[in-house]
Coordinates of C-alpha atoms in Angstrom, one line a residue:
X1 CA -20.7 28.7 -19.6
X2 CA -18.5 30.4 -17.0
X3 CA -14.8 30.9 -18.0
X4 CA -12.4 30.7 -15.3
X5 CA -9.3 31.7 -14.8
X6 CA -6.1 29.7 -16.9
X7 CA -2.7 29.8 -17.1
X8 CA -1.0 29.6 -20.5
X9 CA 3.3 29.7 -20.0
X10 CA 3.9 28.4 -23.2
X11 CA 2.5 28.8 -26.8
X12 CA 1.5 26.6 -29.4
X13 CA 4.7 27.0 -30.9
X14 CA 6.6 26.8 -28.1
X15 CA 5.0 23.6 -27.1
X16 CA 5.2 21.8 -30.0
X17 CA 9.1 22.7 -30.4
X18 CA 9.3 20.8 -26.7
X19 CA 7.6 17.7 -28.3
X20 CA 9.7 17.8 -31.3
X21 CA 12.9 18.1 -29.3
X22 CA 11.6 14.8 -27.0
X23 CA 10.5 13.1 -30.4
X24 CA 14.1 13.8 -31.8
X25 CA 15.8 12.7 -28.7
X26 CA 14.0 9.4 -28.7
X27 CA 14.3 8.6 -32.1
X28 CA 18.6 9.7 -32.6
X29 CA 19.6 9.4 -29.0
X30 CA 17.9 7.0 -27.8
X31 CA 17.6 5.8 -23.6
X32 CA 19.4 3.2 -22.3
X33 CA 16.4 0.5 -21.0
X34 CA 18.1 -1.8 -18.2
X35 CA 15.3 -5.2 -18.3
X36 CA 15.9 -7.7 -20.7
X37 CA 12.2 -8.3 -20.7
X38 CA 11.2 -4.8 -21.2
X39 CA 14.3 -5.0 -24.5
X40 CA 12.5 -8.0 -26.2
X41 CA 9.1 -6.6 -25.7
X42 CA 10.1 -3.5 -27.5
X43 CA 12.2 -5.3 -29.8
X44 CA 8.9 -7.7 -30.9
X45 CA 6.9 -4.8 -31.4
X46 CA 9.2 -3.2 -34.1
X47 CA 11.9 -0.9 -32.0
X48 CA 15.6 -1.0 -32.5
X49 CA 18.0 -2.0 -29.5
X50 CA 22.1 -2.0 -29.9
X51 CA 22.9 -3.3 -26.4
X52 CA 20.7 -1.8 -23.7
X53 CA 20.2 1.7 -26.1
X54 CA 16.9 1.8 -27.7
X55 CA 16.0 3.9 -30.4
X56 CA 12.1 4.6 -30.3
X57 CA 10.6 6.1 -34.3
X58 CA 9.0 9.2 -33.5
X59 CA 6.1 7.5 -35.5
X60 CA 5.7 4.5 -33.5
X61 CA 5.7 7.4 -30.1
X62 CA 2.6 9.0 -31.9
X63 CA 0.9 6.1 -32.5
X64 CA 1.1 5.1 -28.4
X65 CA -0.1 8.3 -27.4
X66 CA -3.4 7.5 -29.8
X67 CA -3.6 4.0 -28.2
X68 CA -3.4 5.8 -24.5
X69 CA -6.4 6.6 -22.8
X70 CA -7.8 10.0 -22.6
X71 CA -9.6 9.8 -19.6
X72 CA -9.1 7.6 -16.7
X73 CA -11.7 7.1 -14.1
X74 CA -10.5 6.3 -10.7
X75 CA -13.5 4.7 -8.0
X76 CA -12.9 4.8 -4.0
X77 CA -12.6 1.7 -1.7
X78 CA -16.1 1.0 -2.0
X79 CA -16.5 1.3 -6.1
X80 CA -17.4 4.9 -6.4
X81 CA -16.4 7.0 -9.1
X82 CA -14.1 9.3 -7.7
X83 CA -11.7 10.8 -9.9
X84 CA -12.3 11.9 -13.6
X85 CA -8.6 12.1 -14.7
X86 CA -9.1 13.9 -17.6
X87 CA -9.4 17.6 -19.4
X88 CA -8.7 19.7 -17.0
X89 CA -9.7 17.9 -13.8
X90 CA -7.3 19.1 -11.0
X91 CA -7.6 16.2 -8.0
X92 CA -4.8 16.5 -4.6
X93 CA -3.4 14.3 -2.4
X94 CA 0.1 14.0 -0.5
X95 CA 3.1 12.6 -1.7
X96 CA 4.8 9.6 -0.5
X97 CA 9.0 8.7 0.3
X98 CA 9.4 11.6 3.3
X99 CA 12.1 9.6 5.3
X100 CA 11.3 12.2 8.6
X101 CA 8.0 13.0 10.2
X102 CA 6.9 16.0 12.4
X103 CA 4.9 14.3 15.1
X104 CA 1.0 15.6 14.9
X105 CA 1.0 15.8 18.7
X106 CA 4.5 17.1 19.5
X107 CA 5.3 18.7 16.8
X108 CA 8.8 16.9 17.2
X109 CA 11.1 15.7 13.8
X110 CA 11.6 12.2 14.1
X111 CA 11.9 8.7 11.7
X112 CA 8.9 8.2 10.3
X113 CA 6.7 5.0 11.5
X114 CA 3.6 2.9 9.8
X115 CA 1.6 4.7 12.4
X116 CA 2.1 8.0 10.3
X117 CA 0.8 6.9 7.2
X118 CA -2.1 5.5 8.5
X119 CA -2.5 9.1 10.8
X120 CA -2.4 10.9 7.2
X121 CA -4.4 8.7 5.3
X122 CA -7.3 9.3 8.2
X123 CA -6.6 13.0 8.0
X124 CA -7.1 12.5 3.9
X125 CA -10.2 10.8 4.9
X126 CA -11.1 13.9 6.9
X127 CA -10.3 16.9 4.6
X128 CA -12.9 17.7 2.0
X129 CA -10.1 19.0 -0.6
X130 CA -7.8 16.3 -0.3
X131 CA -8.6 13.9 -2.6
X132 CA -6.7 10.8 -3.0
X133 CA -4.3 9.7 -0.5
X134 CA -0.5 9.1 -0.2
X135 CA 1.2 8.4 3.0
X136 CA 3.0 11.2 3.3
X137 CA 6.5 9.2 4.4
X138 CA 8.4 6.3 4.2
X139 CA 8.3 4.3 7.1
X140 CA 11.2 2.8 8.8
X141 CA 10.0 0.6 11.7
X142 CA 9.3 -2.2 9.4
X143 CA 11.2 -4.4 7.1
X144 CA 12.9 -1.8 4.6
X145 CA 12.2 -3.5 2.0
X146 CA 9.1 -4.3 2.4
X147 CA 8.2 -0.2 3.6
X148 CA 5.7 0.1 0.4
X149 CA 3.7 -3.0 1.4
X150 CA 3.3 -1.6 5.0
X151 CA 2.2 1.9 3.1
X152 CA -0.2 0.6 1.3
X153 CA -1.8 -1.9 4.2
X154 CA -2.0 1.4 6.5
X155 CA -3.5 3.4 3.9
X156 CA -6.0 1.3 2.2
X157 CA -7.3 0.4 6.2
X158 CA -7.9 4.2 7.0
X159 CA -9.6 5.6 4.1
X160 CA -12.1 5.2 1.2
X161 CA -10.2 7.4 -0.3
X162 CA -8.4 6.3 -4.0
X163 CA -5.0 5.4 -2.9
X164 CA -1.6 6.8 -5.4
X165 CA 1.1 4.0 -3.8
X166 CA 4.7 3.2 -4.9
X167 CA 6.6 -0.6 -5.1
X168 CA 9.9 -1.0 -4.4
X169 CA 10.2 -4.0 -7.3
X170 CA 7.8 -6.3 -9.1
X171 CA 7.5 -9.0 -6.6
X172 CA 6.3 -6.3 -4.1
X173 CA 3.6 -4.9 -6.5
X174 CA 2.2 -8.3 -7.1
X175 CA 1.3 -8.3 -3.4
X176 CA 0.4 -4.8 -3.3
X177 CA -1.9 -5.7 -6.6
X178 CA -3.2 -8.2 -4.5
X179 CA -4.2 -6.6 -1.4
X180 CA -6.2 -4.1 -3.4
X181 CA -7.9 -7.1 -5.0
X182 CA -9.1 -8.7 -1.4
X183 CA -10.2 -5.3 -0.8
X184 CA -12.6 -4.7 -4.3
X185 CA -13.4 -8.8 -3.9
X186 CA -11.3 -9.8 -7.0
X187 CA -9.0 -8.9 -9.3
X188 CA -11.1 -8.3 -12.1
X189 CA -13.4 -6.1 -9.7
X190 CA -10.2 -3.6 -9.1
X191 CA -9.6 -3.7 -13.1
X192 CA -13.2 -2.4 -13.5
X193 CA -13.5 0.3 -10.7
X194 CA -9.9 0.8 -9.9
X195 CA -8.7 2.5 -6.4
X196 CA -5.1 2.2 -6.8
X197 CA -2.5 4.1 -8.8
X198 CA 1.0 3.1 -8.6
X199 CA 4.0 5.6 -9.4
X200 CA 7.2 4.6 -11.1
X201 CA 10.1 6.8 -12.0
X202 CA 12.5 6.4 -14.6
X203 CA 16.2 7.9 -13.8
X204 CA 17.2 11.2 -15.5
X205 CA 18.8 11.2 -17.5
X206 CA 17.5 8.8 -20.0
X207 CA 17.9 5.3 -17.9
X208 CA 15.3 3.2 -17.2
X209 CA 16.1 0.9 -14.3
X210 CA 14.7 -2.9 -14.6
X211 CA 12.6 -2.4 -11.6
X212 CA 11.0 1.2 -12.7
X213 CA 10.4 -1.3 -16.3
X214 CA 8.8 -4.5 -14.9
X215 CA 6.7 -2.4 -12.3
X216 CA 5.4 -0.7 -15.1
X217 CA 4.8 -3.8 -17.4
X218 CA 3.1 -5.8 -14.6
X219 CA 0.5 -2.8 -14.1
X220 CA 0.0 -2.8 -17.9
X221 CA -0.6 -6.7 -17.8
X222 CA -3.2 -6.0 -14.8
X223 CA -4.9 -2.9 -16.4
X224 CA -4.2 -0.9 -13.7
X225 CA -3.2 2.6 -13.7
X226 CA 0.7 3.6 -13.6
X227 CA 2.2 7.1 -13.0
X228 CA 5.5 7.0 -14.9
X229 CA 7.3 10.2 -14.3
X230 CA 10.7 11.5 -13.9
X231 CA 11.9 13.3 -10.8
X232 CA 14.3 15.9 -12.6
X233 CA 16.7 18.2 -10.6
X234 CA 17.6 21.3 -13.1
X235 CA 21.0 22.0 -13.1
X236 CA 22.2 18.5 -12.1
X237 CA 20.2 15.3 -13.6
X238 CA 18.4 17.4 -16.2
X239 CA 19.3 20.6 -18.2
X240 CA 19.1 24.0 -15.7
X241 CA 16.4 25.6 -18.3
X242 CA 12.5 25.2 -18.1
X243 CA 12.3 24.1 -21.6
X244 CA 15.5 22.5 -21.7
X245 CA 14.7 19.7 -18.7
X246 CA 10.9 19.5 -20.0
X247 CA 11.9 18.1 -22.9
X248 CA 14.0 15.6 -21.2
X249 CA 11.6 14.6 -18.7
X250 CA 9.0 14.2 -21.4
X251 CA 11.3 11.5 -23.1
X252 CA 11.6 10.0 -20.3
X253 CA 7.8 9.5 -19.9
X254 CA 7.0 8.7 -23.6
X255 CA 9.8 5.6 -23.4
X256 CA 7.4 4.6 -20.4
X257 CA 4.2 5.1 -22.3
X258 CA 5.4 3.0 -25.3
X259 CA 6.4 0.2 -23.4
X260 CA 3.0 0.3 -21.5
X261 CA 1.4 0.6 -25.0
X262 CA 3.0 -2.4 -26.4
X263 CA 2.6 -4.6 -23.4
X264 CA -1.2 -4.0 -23.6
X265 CA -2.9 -1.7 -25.9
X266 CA -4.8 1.1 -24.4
X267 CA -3.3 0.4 -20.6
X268 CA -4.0 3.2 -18.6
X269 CA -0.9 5.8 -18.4
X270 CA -0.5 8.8 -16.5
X271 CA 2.5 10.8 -17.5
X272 CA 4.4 14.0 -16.4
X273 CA 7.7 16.0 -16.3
X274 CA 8.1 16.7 -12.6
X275 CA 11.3 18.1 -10.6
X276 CA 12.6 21.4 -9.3
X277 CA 15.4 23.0 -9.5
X278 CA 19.3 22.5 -7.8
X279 CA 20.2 25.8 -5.7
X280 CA 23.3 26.7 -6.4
X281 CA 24.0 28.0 -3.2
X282 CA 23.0 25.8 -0.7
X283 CA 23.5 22.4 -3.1
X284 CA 19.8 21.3 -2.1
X285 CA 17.0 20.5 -4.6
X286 CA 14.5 23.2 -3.8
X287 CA 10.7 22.2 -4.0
X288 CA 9.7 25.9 -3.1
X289 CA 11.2 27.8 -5.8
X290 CA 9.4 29.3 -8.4
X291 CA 10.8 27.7 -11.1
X292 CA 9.6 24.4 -9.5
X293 CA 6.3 26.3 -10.5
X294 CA 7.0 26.6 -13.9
X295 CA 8.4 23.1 -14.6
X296 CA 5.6 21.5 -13.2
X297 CA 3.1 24.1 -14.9
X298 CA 4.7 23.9 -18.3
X299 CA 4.7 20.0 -18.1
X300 CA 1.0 19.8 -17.6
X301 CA 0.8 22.3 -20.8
X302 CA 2.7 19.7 -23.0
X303 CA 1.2 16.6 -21.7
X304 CA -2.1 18.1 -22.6
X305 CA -1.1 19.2 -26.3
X306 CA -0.6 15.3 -26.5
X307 CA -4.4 14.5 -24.7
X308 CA -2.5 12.9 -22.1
X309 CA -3.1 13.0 -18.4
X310 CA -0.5 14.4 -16.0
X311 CA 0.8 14.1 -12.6
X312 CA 2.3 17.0 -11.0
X313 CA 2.7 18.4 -7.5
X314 CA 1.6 21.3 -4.8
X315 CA 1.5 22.0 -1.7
X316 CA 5.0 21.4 -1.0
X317 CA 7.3 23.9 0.9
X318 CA 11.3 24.2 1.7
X319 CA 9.8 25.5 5.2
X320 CA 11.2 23.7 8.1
X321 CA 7.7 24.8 10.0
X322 CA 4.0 25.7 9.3
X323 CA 4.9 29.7 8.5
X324 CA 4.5 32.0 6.1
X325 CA 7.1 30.8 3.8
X326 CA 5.0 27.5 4.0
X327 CA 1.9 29.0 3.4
X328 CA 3.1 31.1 0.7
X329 CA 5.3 28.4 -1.3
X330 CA 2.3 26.2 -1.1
X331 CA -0.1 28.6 -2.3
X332 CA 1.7 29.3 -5.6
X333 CA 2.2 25.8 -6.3
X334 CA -1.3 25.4 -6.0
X335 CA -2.8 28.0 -8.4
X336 CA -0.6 27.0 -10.9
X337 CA -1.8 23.1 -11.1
X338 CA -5.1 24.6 -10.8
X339 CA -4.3 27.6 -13.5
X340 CA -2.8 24.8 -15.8
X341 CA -4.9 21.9 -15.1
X342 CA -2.8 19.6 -14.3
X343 CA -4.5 16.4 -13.2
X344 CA -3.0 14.3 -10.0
X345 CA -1.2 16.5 -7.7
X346 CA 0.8 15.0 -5.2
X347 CA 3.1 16.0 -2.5
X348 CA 0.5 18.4 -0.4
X349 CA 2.0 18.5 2.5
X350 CA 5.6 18.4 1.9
X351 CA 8.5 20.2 3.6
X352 CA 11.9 20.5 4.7
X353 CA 13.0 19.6 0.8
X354 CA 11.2 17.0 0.6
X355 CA 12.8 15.3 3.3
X356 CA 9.7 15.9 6.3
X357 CA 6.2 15.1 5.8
X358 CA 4.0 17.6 7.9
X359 CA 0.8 16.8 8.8
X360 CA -0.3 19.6 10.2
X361 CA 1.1 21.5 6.9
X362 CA -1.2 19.0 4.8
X363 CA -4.7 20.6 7.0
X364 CA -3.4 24.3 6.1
X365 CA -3.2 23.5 2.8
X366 CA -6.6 21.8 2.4
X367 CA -7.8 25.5 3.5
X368 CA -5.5 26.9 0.9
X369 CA -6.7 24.3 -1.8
X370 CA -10.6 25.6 -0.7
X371 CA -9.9 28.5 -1.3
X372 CA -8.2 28.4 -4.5
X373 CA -10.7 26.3 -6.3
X374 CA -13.3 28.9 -4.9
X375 CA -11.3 31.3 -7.3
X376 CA -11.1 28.9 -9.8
X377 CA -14.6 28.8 -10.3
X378 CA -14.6 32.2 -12.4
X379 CA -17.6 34.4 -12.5
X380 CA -20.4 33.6 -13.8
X381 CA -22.8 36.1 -15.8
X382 CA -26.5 35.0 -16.3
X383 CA -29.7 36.7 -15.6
X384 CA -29.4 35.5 -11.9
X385 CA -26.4 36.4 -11.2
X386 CA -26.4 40.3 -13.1
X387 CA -29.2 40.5 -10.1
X388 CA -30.7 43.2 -12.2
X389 CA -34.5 42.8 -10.6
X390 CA -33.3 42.6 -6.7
X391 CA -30.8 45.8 -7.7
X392 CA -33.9 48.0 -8.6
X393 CA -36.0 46.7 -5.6
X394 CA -33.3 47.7 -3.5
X395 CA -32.8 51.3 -4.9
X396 CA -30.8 53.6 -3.9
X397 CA -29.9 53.6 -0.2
X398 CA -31.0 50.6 0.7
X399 CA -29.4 47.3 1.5
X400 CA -29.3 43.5 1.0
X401 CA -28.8 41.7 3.8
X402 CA -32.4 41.2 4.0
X403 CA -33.0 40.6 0.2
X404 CA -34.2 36.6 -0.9
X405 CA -31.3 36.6 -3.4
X406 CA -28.7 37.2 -1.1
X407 CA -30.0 34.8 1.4
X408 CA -30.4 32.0 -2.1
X409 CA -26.5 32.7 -3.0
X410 CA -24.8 33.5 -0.5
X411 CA -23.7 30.1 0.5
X412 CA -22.3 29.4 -3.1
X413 CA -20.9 32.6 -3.9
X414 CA -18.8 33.4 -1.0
X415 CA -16.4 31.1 0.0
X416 CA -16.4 30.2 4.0
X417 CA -13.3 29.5 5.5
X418 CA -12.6 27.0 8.0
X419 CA -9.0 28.1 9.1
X420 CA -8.8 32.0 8.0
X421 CA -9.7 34.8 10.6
X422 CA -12.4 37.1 9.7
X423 CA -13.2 38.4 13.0
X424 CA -12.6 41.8 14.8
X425 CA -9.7 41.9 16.2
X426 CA -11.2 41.9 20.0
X427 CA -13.3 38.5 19.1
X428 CA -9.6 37.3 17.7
X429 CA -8.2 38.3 21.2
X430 CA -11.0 36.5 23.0
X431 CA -10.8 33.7 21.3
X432 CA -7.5 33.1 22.5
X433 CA -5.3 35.0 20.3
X434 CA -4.2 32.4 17.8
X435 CA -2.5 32.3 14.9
X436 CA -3.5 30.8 11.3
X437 CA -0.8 27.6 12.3
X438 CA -2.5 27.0 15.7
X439 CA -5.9 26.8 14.7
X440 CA -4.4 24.4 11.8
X441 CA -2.8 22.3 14.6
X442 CA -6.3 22.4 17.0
X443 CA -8.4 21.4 13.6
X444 CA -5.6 18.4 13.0
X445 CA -5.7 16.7 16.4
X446 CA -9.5 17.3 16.4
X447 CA -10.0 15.6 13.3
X448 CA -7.5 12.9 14.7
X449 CA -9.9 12.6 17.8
X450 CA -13.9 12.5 16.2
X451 CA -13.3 11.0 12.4
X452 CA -13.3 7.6 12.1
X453 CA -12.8 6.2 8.7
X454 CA -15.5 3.4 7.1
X455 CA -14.0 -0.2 8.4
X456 CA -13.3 -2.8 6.2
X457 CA -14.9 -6.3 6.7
X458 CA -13.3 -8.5 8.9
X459 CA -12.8 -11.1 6.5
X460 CA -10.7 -8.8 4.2
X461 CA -8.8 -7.2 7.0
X462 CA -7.8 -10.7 8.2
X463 CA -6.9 -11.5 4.3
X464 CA -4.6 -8.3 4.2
X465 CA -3.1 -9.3 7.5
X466 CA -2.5 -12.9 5.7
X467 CA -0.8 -11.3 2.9
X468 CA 1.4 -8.7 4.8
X469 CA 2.8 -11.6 7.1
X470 CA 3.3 -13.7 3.7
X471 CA 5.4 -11.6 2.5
X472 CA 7.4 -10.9 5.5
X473 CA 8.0 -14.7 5.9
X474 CA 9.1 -15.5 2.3
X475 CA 10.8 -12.5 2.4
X476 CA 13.2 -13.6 5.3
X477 CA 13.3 -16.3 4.0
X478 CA 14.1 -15.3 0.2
X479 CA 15.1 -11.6 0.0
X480 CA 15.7 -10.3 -3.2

């Protein structure tokens, strides 16, 4: 067996005085939980409310995490195993709620429109290292409120992709539940080779909203997977300290957990203690900083210690452009979810604080995920690879261009970039001079122009129109 390269921030000792923190939180603290549904479901399966604060047994938290899942197998569009969640299985994809938008063909900052999440979700499509999709934005040409319906109808039309969506409230993710349903044929064909994940976040610190509850409940009824994770900002929601907000975060996500548990044992759950910290200079939450690193890092170390799976992120940036700060923000991020392990990364493709999705920043970072993972992979040491017969053939002197072994390995070995220069510099001049972002942007609008994502059937794109317009009607008719 090859061993490749980990991370470890934290030791056992350290990690387990996080959990015991969170468990002692839970159990003398308490959160405050905001749904009266989500109160007497807790309450019936043995917690303790006084008003809205519920106090949650560390015993009763253990014995959820044993009823969770430890692996969760997501399928594509077309039933296709496509995601082991589980261990240390590191899968990317974009993240979602980017109220701006650079433009992939102008490059200009503007509101972002349904249009751009179906443009990333075809780019997902596209890039062999992006691996579920998100839509990168949160559109505002459509009905507000009704933004994470149109998401999810542009995405699930423009790849085969698995799909990580959010809902704005439960009567939303019913529909959303539904259009995924029309797609796999039925509702029992999604529970079996599920291609959706939907995201909830609780509100640090310690208050769960009746929305972020009942979304979550209504997934555990359906049997289908919920991210429940807070999105902590150190130094203002959550303590300024690594260890300090981890353990409130992870609170957070174990109240989530154990009301998915008691709605249905064994629901699928993935957790996480996301967030970044505030910079006290400039009053912005930074997604760039290294400490953002190390938060998201130490989470995925904690989460596993409990044999739980985790979302994280990478392949964001602060950046306002595709530069080297980008590049370099993003490529940290992204060895340490890879270093760690962490399971669903999100948010590839981030900038501007998390205000701008980038398109064009999401293709460089494919190339910087390649490569990465090509790292990643260690080095093995077997008879093959020592190469101790072809090393004596060659002698001393000679070369191995020409040698079978090099011409058998090569290809997995050494990793080829699609992006990176590795010309002379005169072939780099005649070529046209151009820098690591421009021959990010020409990849991006050629992908744009020759991939054409597998087209759903007419009968379930005419169903998904049916729905969408549904729920525009009884929504003007009966907002919430």
């Amino acid at each position: 067996m090859t061993a490749k390269p980990i991370f470890e921030l934290l030791t056992q000792d350290s990690r387990e005085k996080i959990i015991q923190q969170s468990f002692s939180l839970l159990e003398e603290q308490g959160v405050d939980v905001n749904s009266p549904k989500a109160l007497e479901c807790l309450v019936q399966a043995g917690y303790t409310a006084d008003g809205v604060r519920v106090k949650i047994p560390r015993k009763l938290v253990k014995t959820s995490i044993e009823s969770a899942p430890s692996v969760i197998k997501i399928y594509d569009r077309n039933g296709k195993e496509a995601m082991d969640l589980g261990k240390q299985n590191t899968y990317f994809g974009p993240g979602p709620t980017c109220p701006n938008f650079f433009d992939a063909y102008t490059g200009e900052r503007r509101k972002a429109v349904k249009n751009d999440a179906a443009l990333a979700a075809v780019l997902t499509d596209a890039l062999p290292n992006i691996d579920f999709a998100m839509s990168l934005c949160m559109i505002g040409d459509k009905t507000k409120e009704l933004a994470d319906i149109h998401e999810i109808d542009a995405m699930i039309r423009n790849t085969t992709k698995p799909l990580v969506g959010w809902a704005f409230n439960a009567r939303n993710l019913q529909i959303i539940i539904d259009m995924c349903a029309v797609t796999a044929g039925s509702l029992e064909a999604l529970q079996e080779k599920p291609f959706i994940i939907i995201y909830s976040e609780p509100t640090t610190p310690f208050v769960h909203s009746r929305d972020a509850l009942e979304k979550l409940m209504l997934l555990a009824e359906n049997n289908i997977p919920c991210v429940y994770t807070p999105g902590m900002i150190m130094g203002a929601t959550a303590p300024v300290t690594v260890a300090g907000a981890l353990s409130v975060g992870l609170c957070e996500c174990l109240t989530g957990l154990v009301l998915s548990q008691a709605v249905r044992k064994g629901a699928p759950f993935i957790g996480g203690a996301p967030g970044g910290p505030m910079d006290m200079k400039t009053m912005q939450h930074s997604y760039g900083a290294p400490e953002w690193v190390l938060l998201h890092s130490a989470s995925v170390e904690v989460f596993h210690a409990l044999d739980l799976q985790v979302f994280t992120a990478a392949g964001a940036s602060d950046s306002k452009t595709v530069d080297a700060q980008s590049a370099a923000e993003a490529m940290l991020q992204i060895i340490g979810a890879l270093g760690t392990g962490g399971n669903l990364i999100h948010d590839v493709g981030f900038m501007d604080l998390g205000m701008t999705g980038s398109p064009l920043h999401l293709v460089m970072c494919d190339e910087l995920i390649g490569m990465a993972r090509r790292m990643m992979e260690g080095v093995p040491v077997d008879e093959e690879h020592l190469a101790r017969e072809v090393i004596e053939d060659v002698g001393p002197g000679g070369n191995f261009l020409s040698e079978e072994h090099t011409f058998e390995f090569f290809r997995d070995e050494i990793w080829n970039p699609s992006l990176m220069d590795r010309h002379t510099y005169k072939d780099w001049q005649k070529a046209g001079s151009k820098t690591m972002t421009k021959r990010a942007q020409d990849k991006m609008l050629e992908l744009l122009q020759t991939h054409r994502p597998k087209l759903l059937q007419d009968a379930i794109l005419k169903k998904l129109d049916q729905l969408v317009e549904t729920a525009e009607q009884d929504f003007t008719g009966n907002p919430l």
